[in-house]
Tab-separated table of C-alpha atoms in Angstrom:
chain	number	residue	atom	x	y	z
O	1	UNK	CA	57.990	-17.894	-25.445
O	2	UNK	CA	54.619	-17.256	-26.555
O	3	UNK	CA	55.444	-17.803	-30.173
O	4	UNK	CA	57.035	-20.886	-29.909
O	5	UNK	CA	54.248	-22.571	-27.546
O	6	UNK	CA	51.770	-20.715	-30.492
O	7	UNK	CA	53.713	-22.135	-32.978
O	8	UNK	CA	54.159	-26.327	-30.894
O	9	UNK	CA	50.334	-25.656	-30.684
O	10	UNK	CA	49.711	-25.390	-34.554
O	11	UNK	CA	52.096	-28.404	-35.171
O	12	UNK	CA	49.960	-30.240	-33.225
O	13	UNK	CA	46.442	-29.530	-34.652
O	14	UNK	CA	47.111	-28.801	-37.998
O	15	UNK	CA	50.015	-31.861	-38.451
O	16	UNK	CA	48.889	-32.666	-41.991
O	17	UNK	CA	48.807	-28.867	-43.555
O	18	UNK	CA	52.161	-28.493	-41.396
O	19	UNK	CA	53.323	-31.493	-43.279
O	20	UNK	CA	52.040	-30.701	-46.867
O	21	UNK	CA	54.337	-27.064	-46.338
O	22	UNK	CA	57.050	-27.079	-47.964
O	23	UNK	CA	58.500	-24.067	-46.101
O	24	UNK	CA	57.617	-22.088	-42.844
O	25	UNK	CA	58.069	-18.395	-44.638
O	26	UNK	CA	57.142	-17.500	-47.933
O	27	UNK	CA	58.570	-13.686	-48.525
O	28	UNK	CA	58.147	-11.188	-50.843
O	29	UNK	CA	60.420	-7.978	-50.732
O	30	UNK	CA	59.267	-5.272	-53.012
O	31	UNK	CA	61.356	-2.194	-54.084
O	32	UNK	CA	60.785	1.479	-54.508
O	33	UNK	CA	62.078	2.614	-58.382
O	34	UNK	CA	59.680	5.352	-58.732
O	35	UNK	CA	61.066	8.749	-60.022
O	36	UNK	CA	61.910	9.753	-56.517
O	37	UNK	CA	64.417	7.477	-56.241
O	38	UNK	CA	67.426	8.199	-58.278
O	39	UNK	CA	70.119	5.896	-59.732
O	40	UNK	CA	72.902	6.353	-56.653
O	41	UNK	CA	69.708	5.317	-54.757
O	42	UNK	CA	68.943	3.066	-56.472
O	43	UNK	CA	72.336	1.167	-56.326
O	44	UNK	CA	72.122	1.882	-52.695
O	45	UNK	CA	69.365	0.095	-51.612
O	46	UNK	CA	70.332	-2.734	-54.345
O	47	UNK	CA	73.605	-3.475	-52.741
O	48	UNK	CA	71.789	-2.509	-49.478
O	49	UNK	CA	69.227	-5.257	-49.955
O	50	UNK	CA	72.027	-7.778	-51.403
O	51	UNK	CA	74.902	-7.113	-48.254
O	52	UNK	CA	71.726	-7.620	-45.436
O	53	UNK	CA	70.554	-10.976	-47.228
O	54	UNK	CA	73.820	-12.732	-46.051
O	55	UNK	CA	74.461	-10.749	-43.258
O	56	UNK	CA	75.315	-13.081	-40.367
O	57	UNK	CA	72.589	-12.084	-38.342
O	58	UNK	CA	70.084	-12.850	-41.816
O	59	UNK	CA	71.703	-15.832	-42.409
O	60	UNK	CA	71.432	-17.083	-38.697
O	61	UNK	CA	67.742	-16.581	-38.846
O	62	UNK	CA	67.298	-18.516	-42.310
O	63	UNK	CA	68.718	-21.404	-41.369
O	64	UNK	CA	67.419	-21.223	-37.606
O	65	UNK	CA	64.844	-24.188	-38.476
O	66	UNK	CA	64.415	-27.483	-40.595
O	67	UNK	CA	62.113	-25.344	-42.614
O	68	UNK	CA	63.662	-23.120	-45.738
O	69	UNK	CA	62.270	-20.585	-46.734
O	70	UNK	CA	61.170	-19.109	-49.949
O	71	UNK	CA	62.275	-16.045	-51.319
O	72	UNK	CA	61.074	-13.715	-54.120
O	73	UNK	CA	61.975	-9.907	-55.299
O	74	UNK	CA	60.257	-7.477	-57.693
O	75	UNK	CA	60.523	-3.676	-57.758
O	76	UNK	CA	57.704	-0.979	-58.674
O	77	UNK	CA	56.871	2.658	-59.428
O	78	UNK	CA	53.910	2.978	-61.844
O	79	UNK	CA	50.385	1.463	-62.438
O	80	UNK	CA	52.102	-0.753	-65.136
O	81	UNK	CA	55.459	-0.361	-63.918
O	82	UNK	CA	56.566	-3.752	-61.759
O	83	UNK	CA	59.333	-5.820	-62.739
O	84	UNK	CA	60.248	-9.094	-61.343
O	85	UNK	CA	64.008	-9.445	-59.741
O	86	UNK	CA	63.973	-12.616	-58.204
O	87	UNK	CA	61.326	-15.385	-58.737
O	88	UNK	CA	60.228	-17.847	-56.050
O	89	UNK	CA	63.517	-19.569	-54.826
O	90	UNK	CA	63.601	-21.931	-52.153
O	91	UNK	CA	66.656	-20.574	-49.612
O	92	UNK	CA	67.509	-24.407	-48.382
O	93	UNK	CA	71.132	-24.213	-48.250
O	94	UNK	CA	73.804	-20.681	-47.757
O	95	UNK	CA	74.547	-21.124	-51.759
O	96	UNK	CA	70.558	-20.618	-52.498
O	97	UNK	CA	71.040	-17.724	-50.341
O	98	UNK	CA	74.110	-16.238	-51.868
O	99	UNK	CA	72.203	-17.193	-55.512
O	100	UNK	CA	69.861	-14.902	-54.558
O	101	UNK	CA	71.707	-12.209	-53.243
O	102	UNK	CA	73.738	-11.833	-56.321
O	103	UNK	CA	70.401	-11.983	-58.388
O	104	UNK	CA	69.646	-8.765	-56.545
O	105	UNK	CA	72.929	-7.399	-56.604
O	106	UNK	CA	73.415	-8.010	-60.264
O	107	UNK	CA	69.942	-6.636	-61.212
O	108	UNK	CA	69.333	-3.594	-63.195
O	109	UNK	CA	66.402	-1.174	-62.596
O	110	UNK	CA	63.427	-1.273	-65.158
O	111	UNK	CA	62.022	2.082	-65.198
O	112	UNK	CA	62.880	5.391	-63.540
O	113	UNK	CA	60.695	8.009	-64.444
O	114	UNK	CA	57.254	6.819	-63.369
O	115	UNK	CA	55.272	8.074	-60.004
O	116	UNK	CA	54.310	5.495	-56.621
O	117	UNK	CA	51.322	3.928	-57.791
O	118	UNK	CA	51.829	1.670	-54.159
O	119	UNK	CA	47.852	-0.183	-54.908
O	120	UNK	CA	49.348	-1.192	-57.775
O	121	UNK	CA	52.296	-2.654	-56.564
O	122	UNK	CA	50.535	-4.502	-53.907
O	123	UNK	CA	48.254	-6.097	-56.211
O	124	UNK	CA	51.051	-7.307	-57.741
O	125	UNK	CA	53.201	-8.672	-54.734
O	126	UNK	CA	49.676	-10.633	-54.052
O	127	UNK	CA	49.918	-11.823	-57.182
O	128	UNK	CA	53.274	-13.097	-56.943
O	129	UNK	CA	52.126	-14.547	-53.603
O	130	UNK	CA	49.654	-16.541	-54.938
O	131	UNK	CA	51.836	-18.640	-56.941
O	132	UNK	CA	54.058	-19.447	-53.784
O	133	UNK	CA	55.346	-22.582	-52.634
O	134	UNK	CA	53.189	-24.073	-50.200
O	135	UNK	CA	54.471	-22.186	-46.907
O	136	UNK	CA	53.306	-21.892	-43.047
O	137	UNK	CA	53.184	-18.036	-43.787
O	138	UNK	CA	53.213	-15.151	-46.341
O	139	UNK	CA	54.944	-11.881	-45.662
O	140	UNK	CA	55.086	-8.837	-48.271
O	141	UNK	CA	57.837	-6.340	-47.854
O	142	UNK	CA	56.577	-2.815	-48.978
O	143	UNK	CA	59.808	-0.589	-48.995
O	144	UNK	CA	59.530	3.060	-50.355
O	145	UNK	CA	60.380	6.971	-49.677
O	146	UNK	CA	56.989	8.249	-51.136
O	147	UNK	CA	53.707	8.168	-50.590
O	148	UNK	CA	51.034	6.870	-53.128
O	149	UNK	CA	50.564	9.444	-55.534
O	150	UNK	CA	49.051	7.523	-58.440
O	151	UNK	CA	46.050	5.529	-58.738
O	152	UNK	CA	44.654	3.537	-55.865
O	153	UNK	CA	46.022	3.560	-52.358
O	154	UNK	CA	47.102	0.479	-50.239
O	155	UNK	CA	43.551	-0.158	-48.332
O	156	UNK	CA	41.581	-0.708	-51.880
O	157	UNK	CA	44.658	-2.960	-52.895
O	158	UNK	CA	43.959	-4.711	-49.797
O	159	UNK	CA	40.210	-5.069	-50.667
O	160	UNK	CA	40.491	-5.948	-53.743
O	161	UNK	CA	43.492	-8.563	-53.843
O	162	UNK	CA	43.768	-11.847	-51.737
O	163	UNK	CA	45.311	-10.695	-48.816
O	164	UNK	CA	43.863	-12.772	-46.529
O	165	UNK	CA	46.380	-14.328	-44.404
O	166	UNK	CA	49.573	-12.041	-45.499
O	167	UNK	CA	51.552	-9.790	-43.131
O	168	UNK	CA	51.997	-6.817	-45.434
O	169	UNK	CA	55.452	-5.285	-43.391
O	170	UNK	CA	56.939	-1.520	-44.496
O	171	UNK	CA	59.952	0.257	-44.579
O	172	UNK	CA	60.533	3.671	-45.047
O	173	UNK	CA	63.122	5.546	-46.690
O	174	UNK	CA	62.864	8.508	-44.452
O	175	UNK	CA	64.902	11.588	-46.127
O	176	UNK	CA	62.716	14.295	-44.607
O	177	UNK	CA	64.309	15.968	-47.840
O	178	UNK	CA	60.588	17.025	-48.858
O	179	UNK	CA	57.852	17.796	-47.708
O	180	UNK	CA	55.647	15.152	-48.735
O	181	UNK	CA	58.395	12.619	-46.627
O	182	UNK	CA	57.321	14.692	-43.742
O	183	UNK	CA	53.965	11.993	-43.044
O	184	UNK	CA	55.662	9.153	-44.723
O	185	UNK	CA	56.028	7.383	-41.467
O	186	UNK	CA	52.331	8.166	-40.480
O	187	UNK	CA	50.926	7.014	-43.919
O	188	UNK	CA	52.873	3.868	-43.578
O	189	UNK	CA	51.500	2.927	-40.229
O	190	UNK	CA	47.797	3.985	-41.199
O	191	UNK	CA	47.517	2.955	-44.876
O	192	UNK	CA	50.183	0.146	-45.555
O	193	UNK	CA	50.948	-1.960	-42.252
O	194	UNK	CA	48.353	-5.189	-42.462
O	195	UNK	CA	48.165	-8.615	-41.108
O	196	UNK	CA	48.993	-10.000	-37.873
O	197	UNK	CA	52.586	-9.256	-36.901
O	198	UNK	CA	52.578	-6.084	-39.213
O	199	UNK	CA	55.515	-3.841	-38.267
O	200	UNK	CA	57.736	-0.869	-39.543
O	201	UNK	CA	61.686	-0.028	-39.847
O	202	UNK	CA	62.457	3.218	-40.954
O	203	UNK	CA	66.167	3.889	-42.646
O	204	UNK	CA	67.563	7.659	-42.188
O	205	UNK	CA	67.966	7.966	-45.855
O	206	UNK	CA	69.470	5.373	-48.697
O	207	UNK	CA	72.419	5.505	-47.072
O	208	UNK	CA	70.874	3.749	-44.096
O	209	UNK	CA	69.108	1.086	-46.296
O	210	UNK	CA	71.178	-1.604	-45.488
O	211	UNK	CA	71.181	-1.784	-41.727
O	212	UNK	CA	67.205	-0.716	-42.052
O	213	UNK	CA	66.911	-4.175	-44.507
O	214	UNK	CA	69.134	-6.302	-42.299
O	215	UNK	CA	66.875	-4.771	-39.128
O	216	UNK	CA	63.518	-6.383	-41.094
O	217	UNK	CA	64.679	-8.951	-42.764
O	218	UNK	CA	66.328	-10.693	-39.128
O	219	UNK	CA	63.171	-10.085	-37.530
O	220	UNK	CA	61.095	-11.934	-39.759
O	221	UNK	CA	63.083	-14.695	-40.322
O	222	UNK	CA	63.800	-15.691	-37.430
O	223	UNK	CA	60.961	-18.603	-36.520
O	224	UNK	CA	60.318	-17.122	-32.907
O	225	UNK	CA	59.124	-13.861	-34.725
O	226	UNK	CA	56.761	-14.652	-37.067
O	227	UNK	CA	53.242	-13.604	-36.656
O	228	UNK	CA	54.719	-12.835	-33.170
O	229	UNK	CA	52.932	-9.729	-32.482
O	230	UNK	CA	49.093	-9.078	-32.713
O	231	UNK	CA	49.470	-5.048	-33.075
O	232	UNK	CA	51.694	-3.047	-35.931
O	233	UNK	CA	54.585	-1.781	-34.327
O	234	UNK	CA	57.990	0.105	-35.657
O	235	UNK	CA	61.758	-1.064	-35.009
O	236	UNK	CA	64.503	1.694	-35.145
Protein backbone atom coordinates (compact mmCIF):
# COMPACT_ATOMS: atom_id res chain seq x y z
CA UNK A 1 0.00 0.00 0.00
CA UNK A 2 2.60 2.37 0.79
CA UNK A 3 4.30 1.98 -2.53
CA UNK A 4 1.55 2.47 -4.61
CA UNK A 5 0.18 5.74 -2.71
CA UNK A 6 4.35 6.66 -2.97
CA UNK A 7 4.28 5.87 -6.34
CA UNK A 8 0.15 7.95 -7.23
CA UNK A 9 2.10 10.69 -5.26
CA UNK A 10 5.09 11.01 -7.79
CA UNK A 11 2.62 10.80 -10.79
CA UNK A 12 1.15 13.62 -9.52
CA UNK A 13 4.07 16.06 -8.88
CA UNK A 14 6.44 15.07 -11.24
CA UNK A 15 3.60 14.46 -14.34
CA UNK A 16 5.95 15.81 -17.01
CA UNK A 17 9.33 13.67 -16.08
CA UNK A 18 6.66 10.74 -15.53
CA UNK A 19 5.58 11.51 -19.01
CA UNK A 20 8.99 12.06 -20.78
CA UNK A 21 9.85 8.09 -19.27
CA UNK A 22 9.73 5.87 -21.52
CA UNK A 23 9.70 2.97 -19.03
CA UNK A 24 9.13 2.57 -15.18
CA UNK A 25 12.37 0.05 -14.69
CA UNK A 26 15.50 0.26 -16.32
CA UNK A 27 17.59 -3.11 -15.23
CA UNK A 28 20.82 -4.23 -15.44
CA UNK A 29 21.71 -7.94 -14.47
CA UNK A 30 25.37 -8.58 -14.27
CA UNK A 31 27.04 -12.07 -14.19
CA UNK A 32 29.80 -13.73 -12.29
CA UNK A 33 32.49 -15.48 -15.06
CA UNK A 34 35.44 -15.10 -12.93
CA UNK A 35 37.75 -18.21 -12.57
CA UNK A 36 35.67 -19.45 -9.72
CA UNK A 37 33.01 -20.18 -11.69
CA UNK A 38 33.48 -23.07 -13.96
CA UNK A 39 31.86 -23.95 -17.32
CA UNK A 40 28.88 -26.46 -15.81
CA UNK A 41 28.40 -23.23 -13.75
CA UNK A 42 28.50 -21.32 -15.97
CA UNK A 43 25.76 -23.00 -18.18
CA UNK A 44 23.88 -23.20 -14.99
CA UNK A 45 23.29 -19.91 -14.11
CA UNK A 46 22.95 -19.09 -18.06
CA UNK A 47 20.01 -21.32 -18.50
CA UNK A 48 19.23 -20.36 -14.84
CA UNK A 49 18.99 -16.69 -15.73
CA UNK A 50 17.19 -17.53 -19.24
CA UNK A 51 14.25 -20.24 -17.60
CA UNK A 52 13.47 -17.32 -14.57
CA UNK A 53 13.13 -14.45 -17.30
CA UNK A 54 9.85 -16.09 -18.60
CA UNK A 55 8.93 -17.73 -15.67
CA UNK A 56 5.22 -17.06 -15.09
CA UNK A 57 5.68 -15.39 -12.01
CA UNK A 58 8.61 -12.93 -14.08
CA UNK A 59 6.48 -12.54 -16.76
CA UNK A 60 3.38 -11.56 -14.56
CA UNK A 61 5.40 -8.84 -13.00
CA UNK A 62 6.71 -7.39 -16.49
CA UNK A 63 3.71 -6.87 -17.89
CA UNK A 64 1.90 -5.88 -14.48
CA UNK A 65 1.80 -2.08 -15.78
CA UNK A 66 1.38 0.16 -18.99
CA UNK A 67 5.03 0.78 -18.48
CA UNK A 68 7.77 -1.79 -20.19
CA UNK A 69 10.58 -2.13 -19.03
CA UNK A 70 14.09 -2.11 -20.22
CA UNK A 71 16.38 -4.80 -20.00
CA UNK A 72 20.18 -5.19 -20.38
CA UNK A 73 22.88 -8.13 -19.53
CA UNK A 74 26.69 -8.16 -19.35
CA UNK A 75 28.93 -10.57 -17.43
CA UNK A 76 32.41 -9.83 -15.59
CA UNK A 77 35.49 -11.26 -13.86
CA UNK A 78 38.58 -9.05 -14.38
CA UNK A 79 39.59 -5.30 -14.32
CA UNK A 80 39.28 -5.45 -18.20
CA UNK A 81 37.24 -8.41 -18.34
CA UNK A 82 33.27 -7.33 -18.98
CA UNK A 83 31.45 -8.40 -21.88
CA UNK A 84 28.13 -7.25 -22.97
CA UNK A 85 25.21 -10.10 -23.37
CA UNK A 86 22.28 -8.22 -23.93
CA UNK A 87 22.10 -4.47 -24.84
CA UNK A 88 19.31 -2.13 -23.75
CA UNK A 89 16.01 -3.81 -25.01
CA UNK A 90 12.77 -2.49 -24.33
CA UNK A 91 10.57 -5.74 -22.84
CA UNK A 92 7.05 -4.21 -24.32
CA UNK A 93 5.50 -7.28 -25.48
CA UNK A 94 6.15 -11.50 -24.20
CA UNK A 95 8.21 -11.88 -27.72
CA UNK A 96 10.75 -8.93 -26.49
CA UNK A 97 10.87 -10.97 -23.48
CA UNK A 98 11.44 -14.35 -24.98
CA UNK A 99 14.11 -12.28 -27.51
CA UNK A 100 15.90 -11.68 -24.66
CA UNK A 101 15.86 -14.73 -22.91
CA UNK A 102 17.23 -16.63 -25.78
CA UNK A 103 19.97 -13.84 -26.15
CA UNK A 104 21.04 -15.06 -22.73
CA UNK A 105 20.47 -18.53 -23.27
CA UNK A 106 22.31 -18.61 -26.53
CA UNK A 107 25.29 -16.58 -25.18
CA UNK A 108 28.72 -17.86 -24.78
CA UNK A 109 31.08 -16.86 -21.91
CA UNK A 110 34.02 -14.39 -22.77
CA UNK A 111 36.70 -15.18 -20.44
CA UNK A 112 37.24 -17.78 -17.72
CA UNK A 113 40.39 -17.52 -16.15
CA UNK A 114 40.46 -14.01 -14.69
CA UNK A 115 39.87 -13.09 -10.74
CA UNK A 116 36.48 -10.78 -9.25
CA UNK A 117 37.61 -7.45 -9.85
CA UNK A 118 33.61 -6.53 -8.55
CA UNK A 119 34.72 -2.22 -8.62
CA UNK A 120 35.35 -2.88 -11.88
CA UNK A 121 32.36 -4.43 -12.88
CA UNK A 122 30.25 -1.90 -11.23
CA UNK A 123 31.81 0.86 -12.97
CA UNK A 124 30.86 -0.74 -15.83
CA UNK A 125 27.10 -1.68 -15.13
CA UNK A 126 26.99 2.34 -14.35
CA UNK A 127 28.24 2.80 -17.44
CA UNK A 128 25.83 0.80 -19.22
CA UNK A 129 23.24 2.60 -17.07
CA UNK A 130 24.00 5.76 -18.22
CA UNK A 131 23.09 5.17 -21.69
CA UNK A 132 19.54 3.85 -20.60
CA UNK A 133 16.30 4.62 -21.93
CA UNK A 134 14.73 7.27 -20.11
CA UNK A 135 13.14 5.16 -17.09
CA UNK A 136 11.27 5.98 -13.60
CA UNK A 137 14.16 3.84 -12.01
CA UNK A 138 17.59 2.13 -12.37
CA UNK A 139 18.38 -1.17 -10.73
CA UNK A 140 21.89 -3.06 -11.08
CA UNK A 141 21.93 -6.75 -10.45
CA UNK A 142 25.37 -7.77 -8.90
CA UNK A 143 25.32 -11.69 -8.92
CA UNK A 144 28.56 -13.58 -7.85
CA UNK A 145 30.12 -16.53 -5.53
CA UNK A 146 33.35 -14.51 -4.65
CA UNK A 147 34.38 -11.78 -3.05
CA UNK A 148 36.44 -8.87 -4.65
CA UNK A 149 39.80 -10.00 -4.87
CA UNK A 150 41.22 -7.68 -7.52
CA UNK A 151 41.52 -4.08 -7.70
CA UNK A 152 39.01 -1.77 -6.11
CA UNK A 153 36.11 -2.86 -3.98
CA UNK A 154 32.36 -1.95 -4.48
CA UNK A 155 32.26 1.34 -2.06
CA UNK A 156 35.14 3.23 -4.27
CA UNK A 157 33.09 2.01 -7.42
CA UNK A 158 30.28 3.62 -5.79
CA UNK A 159 32.28 6.88 -5.22
CA UNK A 160 33.66 7.13 -8.11
CA UNK A 161 30.82 6.19 -10.74
CA UNK A 162 27.31 7.88 -11.05
CA UNK A 163 25.40 5.98 -8.82
CA UNK A 164 23.26 8.38 -7.69
CA UNK A 165 19.80 7.25 -7.89
CA UNK A 166 20.52 3.31 -8.67
CA UNK A 167 19.46 0.42 -6.42
CA UNK A 168 22.59 -1.69 -6.69
CA UNK A 169 20.66 -5.37 -5.63
CA UNK A 170 23.03 -8.77 -4.97
CA UNK A 171 22.85 -12.26 -5.20
CA UNK A 172 24.98 -14.71 -3.91
CA UNK A 173 26.08 -17.92 -5.10
CA UNK A 174 26.51 -19.40 -1.71
CA UNK A 175 28.60 -22.86 -2.06
CA UNK A 176 30.20 -22.62 1.38
CA UNK A 177 32.66 -24.92 -0.74
CA UNK A 178 35.61 -22.50 0.48
CA UNK A 179 36.51 -20.70 2.79
CA UNK A 180 36.55 -17.38 1.41
CA UNK A 181 32.41 -18.15 0.58
CA UNK A 182 32.23 -18.44 4.28
CA UNK A 183 31.60 -14.14 4.59
CA UNK A 184 30.24 -13.89 1.15
CA UNK A 185 26.84 -13.14 2.49
CA UNK A 186 28.28 -10.57 5.05
CA UNK A 187 30.48 -8.79 2.37
CA UNK A 188 27.48 -8.56 0.18
CA UNK A 189 25.29 -6.86 2.70
CA UNK A 190 28.20 -4.46 3.94
CA UNK A 191 30.13 -3.67 0.73
CA UNK A 192 27.71 -4.23 -2.31
CA UNK A 193 23.90 -3.61 -1.27
CA UNK A 194 23.21 0.38 -2.21
CA UNK A 195 20.31 2.52 -2.98
CA UNK A 196 16.97 2.67 -1.63
CA UNK A 197 15.20 -0.68 -1.85
CA UNK A 198 18.67 -2.53 -1.85
CA UNK A 199 18.12 -6.21 -1.03
CA UNK A 200 19.80 -9.75 -1.20
CA UNK A 201 18.79 -13.47 -2.46
CA UNK A 202 21.16 -15.98 -1.82
CA UNK A 203 21.06 -19.41 -4.12
CA UNK A 204 22.44 -22.72 -2.25
CA UNK A 205 24.88 -23.26 -4.98
CA UNK A 206 24.52 -23.02 -9.09
CA UNK A 207 22.24 -25.49 -8.91
CA UNK A 208 19.87 -23.18 -7.05
CA UNK A 209 20.48 -20.23 -9.49
CA UNK A 210 17.41 -20.35 -11.13
CA UNK A 211 14.81 -20.22 -8.41
CA UNK A 212 17.41 -17.59 -6.57
CA UNK A 213 17.06 -15.38 -10.18
CA UNK A 214 13.33 -15.94 -10.52
CA UNK A 215 13.15 -14.95 -6.46
CA UNK A 216 14.94 -11.30 -7.55
CA UNK A 217 13.98 -10.78 -10.63
CA UNK A 218 9.79 -11.09 -9.48
CA UNK A 219 10.48 -8.85 -6.76
CA UNK A 220 11.74 -6.11 -8.65
CA UNK A 221 9.57 -6.14 -11.33
CA UNK A 222 6.73 -6.12 -9.97
CA UNK A 223 5.60 -2.12 -9.81
CA UNK A 224 4.39 -2.41 -6.05
CA UNK A 225 8.10 -3.34 -5.19
CA UNK A 226 10.20 -0.97 -6.48
CA UNK A 227 12.11 1.30 -4.28
CA UNK A 228 9.62 -0.32 -1.80
CA UNK A 229 11.84 -0.65 1.08
CA UNK A 230 14.07 2.10 2.71
CA UNK A 231 16.60 -0.53 4.49
CA UNK A 232 18.73 -3.53 2.60
CA UNK A 233 17.17 -6.61 3.40
CA UNK A 234 17.71 -10.49 2.14
CA UNK A 235 14.92 -12.88 0.57
CA UNK A 236 15.49 -16.72 0.94
Amino acid sequence: MFRVASLATALLVCPVAVAAAGCRLALVLAMDVSSSVDAAEDRLQRGGMASALVSDAVERAVFASDLPVALAVYEWSGRYNQQLILDWSLIDTRADLLRAAETVARSKRSHNDFPTAMGYGLGYGAGLLERAPSCLYKTLDMAGDGQNNEGFGPQRAYAAFPFEGVTVNGLVVNAADYEAEVGLIAFYRAEVLHGPGAFLVVANGFDDYERAMRIKLERELTPPAIGMLSAPVDAG
